[in-house]
Short mmCIF file of C-alpha atoms in Angstrom, two decimals:
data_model
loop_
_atom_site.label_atom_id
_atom_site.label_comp_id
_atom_site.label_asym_id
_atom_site.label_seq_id
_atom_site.Cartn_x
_atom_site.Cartn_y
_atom_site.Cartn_z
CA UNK A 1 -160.44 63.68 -2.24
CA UNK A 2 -158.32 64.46 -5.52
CA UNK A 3 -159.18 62.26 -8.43
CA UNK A 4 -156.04 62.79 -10.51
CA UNK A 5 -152.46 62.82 -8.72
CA UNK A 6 -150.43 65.76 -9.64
CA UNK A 7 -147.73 65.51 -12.33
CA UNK A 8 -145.09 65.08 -10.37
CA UNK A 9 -146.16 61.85 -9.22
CA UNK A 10 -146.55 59.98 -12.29
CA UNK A 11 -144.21 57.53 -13.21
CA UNK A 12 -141.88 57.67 -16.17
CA UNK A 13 -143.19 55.66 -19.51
CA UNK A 14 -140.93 52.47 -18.69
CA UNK A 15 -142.30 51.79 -15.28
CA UNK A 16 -145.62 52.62 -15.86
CA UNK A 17 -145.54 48.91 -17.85
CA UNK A 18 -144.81 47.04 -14.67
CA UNK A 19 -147.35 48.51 -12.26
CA UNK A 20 -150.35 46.78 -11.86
CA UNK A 21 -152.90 46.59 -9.70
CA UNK A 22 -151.45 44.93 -5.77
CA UNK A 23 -154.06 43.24 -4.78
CA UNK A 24 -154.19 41.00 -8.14
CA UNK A 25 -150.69 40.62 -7.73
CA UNK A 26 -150.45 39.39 -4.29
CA UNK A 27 -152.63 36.50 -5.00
CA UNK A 28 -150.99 35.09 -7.88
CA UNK A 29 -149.59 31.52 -6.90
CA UNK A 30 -147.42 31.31 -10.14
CA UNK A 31 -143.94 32.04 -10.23
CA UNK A 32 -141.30 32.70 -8.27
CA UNK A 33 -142.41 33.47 -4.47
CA UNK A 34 -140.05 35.00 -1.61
CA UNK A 35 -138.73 32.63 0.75
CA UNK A 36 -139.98 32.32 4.26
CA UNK A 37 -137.67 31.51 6.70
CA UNK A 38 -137.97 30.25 10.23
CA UNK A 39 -135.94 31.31 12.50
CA UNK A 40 -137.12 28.92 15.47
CA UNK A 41 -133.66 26.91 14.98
CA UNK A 42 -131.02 28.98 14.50
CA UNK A 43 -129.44 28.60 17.87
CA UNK A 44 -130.80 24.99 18.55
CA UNK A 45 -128.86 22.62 20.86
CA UNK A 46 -128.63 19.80 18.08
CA UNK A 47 -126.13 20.28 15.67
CA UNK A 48 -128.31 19.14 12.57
CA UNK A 49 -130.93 21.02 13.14
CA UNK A 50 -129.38 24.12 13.70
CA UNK A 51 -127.15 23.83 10.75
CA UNK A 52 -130.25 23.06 8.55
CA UNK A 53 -131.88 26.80 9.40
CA UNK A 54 -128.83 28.47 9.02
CA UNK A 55 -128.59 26.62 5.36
CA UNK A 56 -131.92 27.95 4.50
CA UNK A 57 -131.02 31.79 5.87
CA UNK A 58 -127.87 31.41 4.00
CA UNK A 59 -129.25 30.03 0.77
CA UNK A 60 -132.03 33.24 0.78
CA UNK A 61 -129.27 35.62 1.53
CA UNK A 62 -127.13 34.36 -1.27
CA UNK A 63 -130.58 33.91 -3.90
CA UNK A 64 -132.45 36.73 -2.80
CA UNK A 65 -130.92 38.95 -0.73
CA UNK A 66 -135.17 39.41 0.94
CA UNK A 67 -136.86 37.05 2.86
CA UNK A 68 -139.85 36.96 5.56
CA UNK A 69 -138.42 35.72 8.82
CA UNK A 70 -141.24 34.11 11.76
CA UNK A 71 -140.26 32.98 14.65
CA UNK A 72 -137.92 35.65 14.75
CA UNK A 73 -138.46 35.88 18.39
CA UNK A 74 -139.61 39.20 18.73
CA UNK A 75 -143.25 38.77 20.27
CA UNK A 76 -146.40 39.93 18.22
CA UNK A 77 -147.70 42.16 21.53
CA UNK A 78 -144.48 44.20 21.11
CA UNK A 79 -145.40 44.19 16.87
CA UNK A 80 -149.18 45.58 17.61
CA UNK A 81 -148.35 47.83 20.16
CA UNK A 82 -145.34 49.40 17.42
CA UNK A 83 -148.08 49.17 14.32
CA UNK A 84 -150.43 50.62 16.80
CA UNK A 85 -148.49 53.80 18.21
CA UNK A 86 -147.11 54.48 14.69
CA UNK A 87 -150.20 54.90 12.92
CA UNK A 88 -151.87 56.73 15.74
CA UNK A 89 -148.82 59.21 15.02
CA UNK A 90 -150.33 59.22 11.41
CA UNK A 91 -153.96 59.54 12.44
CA UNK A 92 -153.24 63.24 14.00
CA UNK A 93 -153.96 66.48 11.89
CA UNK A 94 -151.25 67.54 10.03
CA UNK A 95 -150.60 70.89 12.05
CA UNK A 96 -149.89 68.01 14.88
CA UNK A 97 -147.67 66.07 12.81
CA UNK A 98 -145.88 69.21 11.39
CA UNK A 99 -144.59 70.11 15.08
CA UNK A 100 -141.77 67.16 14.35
CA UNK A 101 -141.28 68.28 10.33
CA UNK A 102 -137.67 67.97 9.48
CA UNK A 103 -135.57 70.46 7.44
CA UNK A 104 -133.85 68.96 4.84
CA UNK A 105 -132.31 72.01 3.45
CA UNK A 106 -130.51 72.87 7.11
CA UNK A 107 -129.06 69.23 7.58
CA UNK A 108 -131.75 68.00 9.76
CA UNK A 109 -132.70 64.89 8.80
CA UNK A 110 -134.44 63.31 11.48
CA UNK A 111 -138.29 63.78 11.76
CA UNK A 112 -141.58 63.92 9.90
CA UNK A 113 -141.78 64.66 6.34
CA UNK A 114 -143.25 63.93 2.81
CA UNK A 115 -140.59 62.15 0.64
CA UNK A 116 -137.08 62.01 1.95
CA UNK A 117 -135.65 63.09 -1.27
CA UNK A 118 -136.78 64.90 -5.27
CA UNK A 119 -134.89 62.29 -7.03
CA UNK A 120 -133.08 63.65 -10.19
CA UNK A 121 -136.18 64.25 -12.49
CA UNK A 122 -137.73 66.22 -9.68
CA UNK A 123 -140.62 63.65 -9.43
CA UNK A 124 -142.31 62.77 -5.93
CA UNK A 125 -143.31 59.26 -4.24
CA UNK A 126 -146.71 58.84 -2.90
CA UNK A 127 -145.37 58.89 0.59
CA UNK A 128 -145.18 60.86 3.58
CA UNK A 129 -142.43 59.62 6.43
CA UNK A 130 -141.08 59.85 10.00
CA UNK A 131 -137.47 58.99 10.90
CA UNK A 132 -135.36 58.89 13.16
CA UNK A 133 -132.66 57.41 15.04
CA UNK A 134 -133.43 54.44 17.22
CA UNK A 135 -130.30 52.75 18.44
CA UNK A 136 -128.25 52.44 20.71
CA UNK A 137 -129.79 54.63 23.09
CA UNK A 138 -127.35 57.08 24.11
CA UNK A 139 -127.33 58.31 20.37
CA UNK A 140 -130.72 59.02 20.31
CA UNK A 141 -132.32 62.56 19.99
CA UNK A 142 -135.70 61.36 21.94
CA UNK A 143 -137.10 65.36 21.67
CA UNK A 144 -138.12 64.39 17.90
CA UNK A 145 -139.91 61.40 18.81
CA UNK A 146 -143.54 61.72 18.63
CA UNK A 147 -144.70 62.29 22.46
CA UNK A 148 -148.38 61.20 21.64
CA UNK A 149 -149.41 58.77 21.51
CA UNK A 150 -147.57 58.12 25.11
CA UNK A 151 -146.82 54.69 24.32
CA UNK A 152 -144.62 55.39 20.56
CA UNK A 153 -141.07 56.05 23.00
CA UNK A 154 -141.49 53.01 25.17
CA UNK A 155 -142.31 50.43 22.30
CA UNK A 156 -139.97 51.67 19.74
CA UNK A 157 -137.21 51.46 21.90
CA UNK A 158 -138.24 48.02 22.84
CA UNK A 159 -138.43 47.12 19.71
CA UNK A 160 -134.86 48.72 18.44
CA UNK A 161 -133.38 47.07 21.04
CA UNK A 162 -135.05 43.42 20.41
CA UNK A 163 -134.23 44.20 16.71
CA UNK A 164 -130.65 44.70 17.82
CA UNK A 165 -130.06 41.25 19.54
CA UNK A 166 -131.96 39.45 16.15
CA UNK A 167 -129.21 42.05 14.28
CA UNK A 168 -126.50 39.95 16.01
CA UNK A 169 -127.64 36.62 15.12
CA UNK A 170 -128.40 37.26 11.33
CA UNK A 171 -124.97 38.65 11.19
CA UNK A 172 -123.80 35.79 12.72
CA UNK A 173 -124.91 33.18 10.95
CA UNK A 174 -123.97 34.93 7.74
CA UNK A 175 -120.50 35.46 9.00
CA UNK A 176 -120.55 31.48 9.55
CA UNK A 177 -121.82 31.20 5.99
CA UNK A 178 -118.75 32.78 3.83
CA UNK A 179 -116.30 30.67 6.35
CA UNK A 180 -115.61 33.60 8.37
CA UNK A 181 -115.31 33.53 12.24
CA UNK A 182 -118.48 34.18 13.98
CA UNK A 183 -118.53 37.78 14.97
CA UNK A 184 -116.69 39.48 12.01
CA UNK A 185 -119.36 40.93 10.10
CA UNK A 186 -120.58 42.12 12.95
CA UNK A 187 -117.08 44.08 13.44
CA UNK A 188 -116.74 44.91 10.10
CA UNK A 189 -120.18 46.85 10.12
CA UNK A 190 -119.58 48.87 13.38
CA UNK A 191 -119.81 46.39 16.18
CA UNK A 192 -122.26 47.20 19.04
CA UNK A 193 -120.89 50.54 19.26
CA UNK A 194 -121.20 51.98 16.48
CA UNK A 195 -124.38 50.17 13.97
CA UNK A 196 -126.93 52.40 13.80
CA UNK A 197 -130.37 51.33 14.04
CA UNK A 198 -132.29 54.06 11.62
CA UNK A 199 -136.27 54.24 12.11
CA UNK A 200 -138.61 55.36 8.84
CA UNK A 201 -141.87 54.76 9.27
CA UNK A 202 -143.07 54.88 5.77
CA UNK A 203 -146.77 56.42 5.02
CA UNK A 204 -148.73 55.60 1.82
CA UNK A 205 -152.08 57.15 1.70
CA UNK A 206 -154.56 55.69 -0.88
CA UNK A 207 -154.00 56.89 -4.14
CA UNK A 208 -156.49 57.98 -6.57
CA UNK A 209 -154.25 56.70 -10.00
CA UNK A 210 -152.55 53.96 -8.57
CA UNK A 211 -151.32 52.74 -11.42
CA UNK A 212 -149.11 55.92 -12.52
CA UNK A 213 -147.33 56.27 -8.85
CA UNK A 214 -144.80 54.08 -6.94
CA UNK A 215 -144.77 54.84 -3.20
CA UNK A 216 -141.33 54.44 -3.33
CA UNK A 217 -139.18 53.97 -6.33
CA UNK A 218 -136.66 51.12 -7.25
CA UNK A 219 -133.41 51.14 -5.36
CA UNK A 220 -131.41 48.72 -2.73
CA UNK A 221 -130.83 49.33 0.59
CA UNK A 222 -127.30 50.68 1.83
CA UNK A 223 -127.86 49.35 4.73
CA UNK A 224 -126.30 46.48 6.47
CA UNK A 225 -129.40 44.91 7.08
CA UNK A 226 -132.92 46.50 6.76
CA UNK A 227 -135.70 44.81 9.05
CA UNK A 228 -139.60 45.99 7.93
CA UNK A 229 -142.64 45.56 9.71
CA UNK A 230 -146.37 46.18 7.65
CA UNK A 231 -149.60 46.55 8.62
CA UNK A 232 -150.61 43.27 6.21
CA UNK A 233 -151.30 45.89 2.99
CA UNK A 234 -149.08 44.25 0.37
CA UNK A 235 -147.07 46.80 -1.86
CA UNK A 236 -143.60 45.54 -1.31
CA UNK A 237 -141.82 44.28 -5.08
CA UNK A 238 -138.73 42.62 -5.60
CA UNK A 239 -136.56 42.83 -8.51
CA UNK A 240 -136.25 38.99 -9.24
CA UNK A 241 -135.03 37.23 -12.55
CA UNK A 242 -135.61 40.11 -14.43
CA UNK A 243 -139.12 40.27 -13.20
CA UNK A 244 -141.06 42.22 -10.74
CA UNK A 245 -142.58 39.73 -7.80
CA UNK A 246 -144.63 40.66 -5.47
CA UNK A 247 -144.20 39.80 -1.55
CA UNK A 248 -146.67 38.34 -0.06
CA UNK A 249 -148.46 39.11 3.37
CA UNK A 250 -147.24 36.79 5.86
CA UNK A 251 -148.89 36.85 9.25
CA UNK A 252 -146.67 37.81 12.62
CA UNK A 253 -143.39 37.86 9.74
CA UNK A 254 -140.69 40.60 9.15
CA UNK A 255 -139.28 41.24 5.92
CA UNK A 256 -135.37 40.96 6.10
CA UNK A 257 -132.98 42.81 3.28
CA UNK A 258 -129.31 42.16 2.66
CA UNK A 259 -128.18 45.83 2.05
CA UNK A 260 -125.39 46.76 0.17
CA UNK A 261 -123.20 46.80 2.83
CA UNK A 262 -122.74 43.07 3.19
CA UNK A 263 -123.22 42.76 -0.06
CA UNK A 264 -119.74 44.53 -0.44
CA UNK A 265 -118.14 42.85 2.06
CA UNK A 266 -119.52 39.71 1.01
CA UNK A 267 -117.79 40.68 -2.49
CA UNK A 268 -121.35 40.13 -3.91
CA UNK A 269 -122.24 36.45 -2.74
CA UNK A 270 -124.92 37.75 -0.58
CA UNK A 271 -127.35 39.88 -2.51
CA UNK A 272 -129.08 43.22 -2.00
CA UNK A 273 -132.54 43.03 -4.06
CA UNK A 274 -133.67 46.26 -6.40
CA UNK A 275 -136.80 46.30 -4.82
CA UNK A 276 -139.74 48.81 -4.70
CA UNK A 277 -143.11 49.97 -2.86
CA UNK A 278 -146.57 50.02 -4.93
CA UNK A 279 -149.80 52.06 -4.09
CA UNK A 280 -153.73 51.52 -3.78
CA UNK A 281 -156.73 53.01 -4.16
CA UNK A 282 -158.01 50.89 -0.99
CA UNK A 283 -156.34 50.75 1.64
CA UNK A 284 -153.54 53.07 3.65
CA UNK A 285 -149.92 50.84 3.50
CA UNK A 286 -147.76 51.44 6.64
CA UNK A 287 -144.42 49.92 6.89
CA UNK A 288 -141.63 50.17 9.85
CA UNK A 289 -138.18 49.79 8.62
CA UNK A 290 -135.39 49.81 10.42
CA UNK A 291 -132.20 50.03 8.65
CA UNK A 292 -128.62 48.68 10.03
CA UNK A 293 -126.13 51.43 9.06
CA UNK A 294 -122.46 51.30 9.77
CA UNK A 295 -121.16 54.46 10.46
CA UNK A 296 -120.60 57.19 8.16
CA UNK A 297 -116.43 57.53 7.92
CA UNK A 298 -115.08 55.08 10.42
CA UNK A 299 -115.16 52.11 8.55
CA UNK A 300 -113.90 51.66 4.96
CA UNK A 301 -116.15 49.12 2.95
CA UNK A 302 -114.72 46.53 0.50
CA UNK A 303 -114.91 43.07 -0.44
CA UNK A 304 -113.10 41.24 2.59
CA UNK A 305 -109.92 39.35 1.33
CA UNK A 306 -111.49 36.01 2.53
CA UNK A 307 -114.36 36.56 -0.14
CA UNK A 308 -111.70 37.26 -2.96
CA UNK A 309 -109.49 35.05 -4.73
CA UNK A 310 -107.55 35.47 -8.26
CA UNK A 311 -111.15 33.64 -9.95
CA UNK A 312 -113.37 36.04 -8.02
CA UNK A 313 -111.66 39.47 -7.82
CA UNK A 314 -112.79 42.56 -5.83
CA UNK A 315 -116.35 43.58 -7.79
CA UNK A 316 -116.26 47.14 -5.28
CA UNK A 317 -113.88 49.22 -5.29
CA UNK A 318 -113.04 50.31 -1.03
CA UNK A 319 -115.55 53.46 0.21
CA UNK A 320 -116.55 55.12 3.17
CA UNK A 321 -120.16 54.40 3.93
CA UNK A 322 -121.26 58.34 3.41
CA UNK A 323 -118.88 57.93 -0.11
CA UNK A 324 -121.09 54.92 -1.05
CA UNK A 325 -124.62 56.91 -0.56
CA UNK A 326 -122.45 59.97 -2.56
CA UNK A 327 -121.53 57.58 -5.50
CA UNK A 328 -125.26 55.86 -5.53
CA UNK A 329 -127.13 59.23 -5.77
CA UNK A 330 -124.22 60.23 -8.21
CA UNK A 331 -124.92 57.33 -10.38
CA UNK A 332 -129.09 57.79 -10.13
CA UNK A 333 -128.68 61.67 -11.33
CA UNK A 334 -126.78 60.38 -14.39
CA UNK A 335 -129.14 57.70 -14.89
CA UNK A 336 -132.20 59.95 -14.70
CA UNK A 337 -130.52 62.49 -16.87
CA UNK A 338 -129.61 60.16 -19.84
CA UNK A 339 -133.42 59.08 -19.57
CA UNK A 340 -134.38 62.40 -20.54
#
């Protein structure tokens, strides 16, 4: 019921330029739009047809680095039932909700909470969460996962595991694209042992002075791949020829990010997007997104030597996965710093 959001929420001077109102944005036609891409092809038996989907996956990946995927396989009843369980979570009181809070201060990460992090100038996004772990299922802590409503276990883990078999594919055909053999991406980013599939259900309640908060500020995904789900409440931005373009709501999609992961490996030919979440005054924004995540120490990432050549040198240098979150929070605290 506040009318004014709290200091800590508003936005430095320099973004407050670029945030305007969502709705207006989402229905301008002009400009650059993000690519949808159907997936209904990409393991057709004819040749040509086949090749021509995994051009167009390919071609986002390497332009982009964000695109909406439908026919994705993954069946809208499974979506709903997802959408529906998570917000129900959301609907409780908060002394309900609080029973899962995490602790970041004592390492556990896993859980409900507001914000997952202060960044360096101490200022807040307009956003409570829940995460947690989500595949593969012996590496799951299922005593943080909401019990009520009954059904959030049973479709979640459907879903992480139907989100696991499209993981393979995408990885594939990427793989395919940089003349690599089928499965090495795969490999390089933990194989089906050890990717982690990394829940945050992402909370956005309206917001009073929409136009001084982000829901979540700019940044790229470390992930391997992220995969998001929305309740059809547009907020997502994308960083795009210098501009800021909104996405678009499209019916029964997911949104699909190169994270910086492959974007390493790929020695930067496949792109991870700076992209960001708005707010409203309207309507609550939900989003699912599960985030592909090699693991922490086992695997050192670097450009692979296929993707490098004496005209295209190594553009990252080689890093642990846990050394490249380190060096990106590293780099943020400086940034934030010199802006003050």
């Amino acid at each position: 019921g506040i009318l004014s959001i709290p200091k800590e929420y508003i936005r430095p001077k320099e973004e407050l330029t670029s945030i305007g109102n969502i709705f207006e944005e989402e229905m301008k036609e002009e400009g650059p739009q993000l690519p949808t891409i159907d997936l209904k092809d990409i393991e057709s038996e004819d040749k040509e047809v086949r090749e021509k989907c995994r051009e167009a996956l390919k071609k986002a990946a390497m332009e982009w680095g964000v695109m909406h995927i439908v026919n994705h396989g993954i069946s809208t009843e499974l979506m709903d039932r997802v959408r529906v369980t998570g917000q129900a979570f959301f609907d409780q009181p908060v002394e309900e909700k609080e029973k899962y809070a995490n602790d970041q201060a004592s390492g556990k990460i896993q859980g409900y909470g507001s914000k997952l992090a202060n960044n360096a100038c101490g200022q807040l996004e307009w956003e409570d969460y829940f995460f947690h772990l989500a595949y593969p299922e012996d590496k799951r802590d299922l005593s943080i996962w909401p019990k009520t409503p009954s059904d959030y276990i049973p479709a979640t883990s459907e879903y992480a595991k139907e989100l696991r078999g499209l993981a393979t594919k995408i990885l594939s055909v990427l793989s395919l694209g940089l003349g690599l053999e089928e499965d090495r991406l795969e490999k390089e980013v933990g194989g089906i042992e050890e990717l982690l599939l990394q829940m945050k259900i992402n909370y956005y309640p309206k917001c009073p002075q929409p136009e001084l908060a982000l829901g979540v500020e700019a940044h790229t995904d470390v992930s391997a791949l992220t995969f998001i789900l929305h309740n059809m409440v547009p907020g997502l931005q994308l960083f795009y020829n210098d501009k800021w373009v909104t996405a678009k709501c499209v019916p029964n999609s997911i949104v699909m990010h190169i994270g910086d992961t492959i974007e390493i490996l790929s020695n930067g030919k496949y792109k991870s997007i700076l992209h960001r979440g708005l707010v409203n005054k309207e309507r609550v924004r939900i989003s699912w997104a599960v985030f592909c995540e090699p693991p922490k120490e086992k695997i050192i990432l670097k450009p692979l030597s296929e993707t490098t050549s004496e005209a295209e040198p190594p553009l990252f240098p080689p890093r642990t996965f846990s050394q490249h979150i380190e060096h990106k929070l590293f780099r943020r605290c400086q940034e934030a710093l010199e802006k003050k």
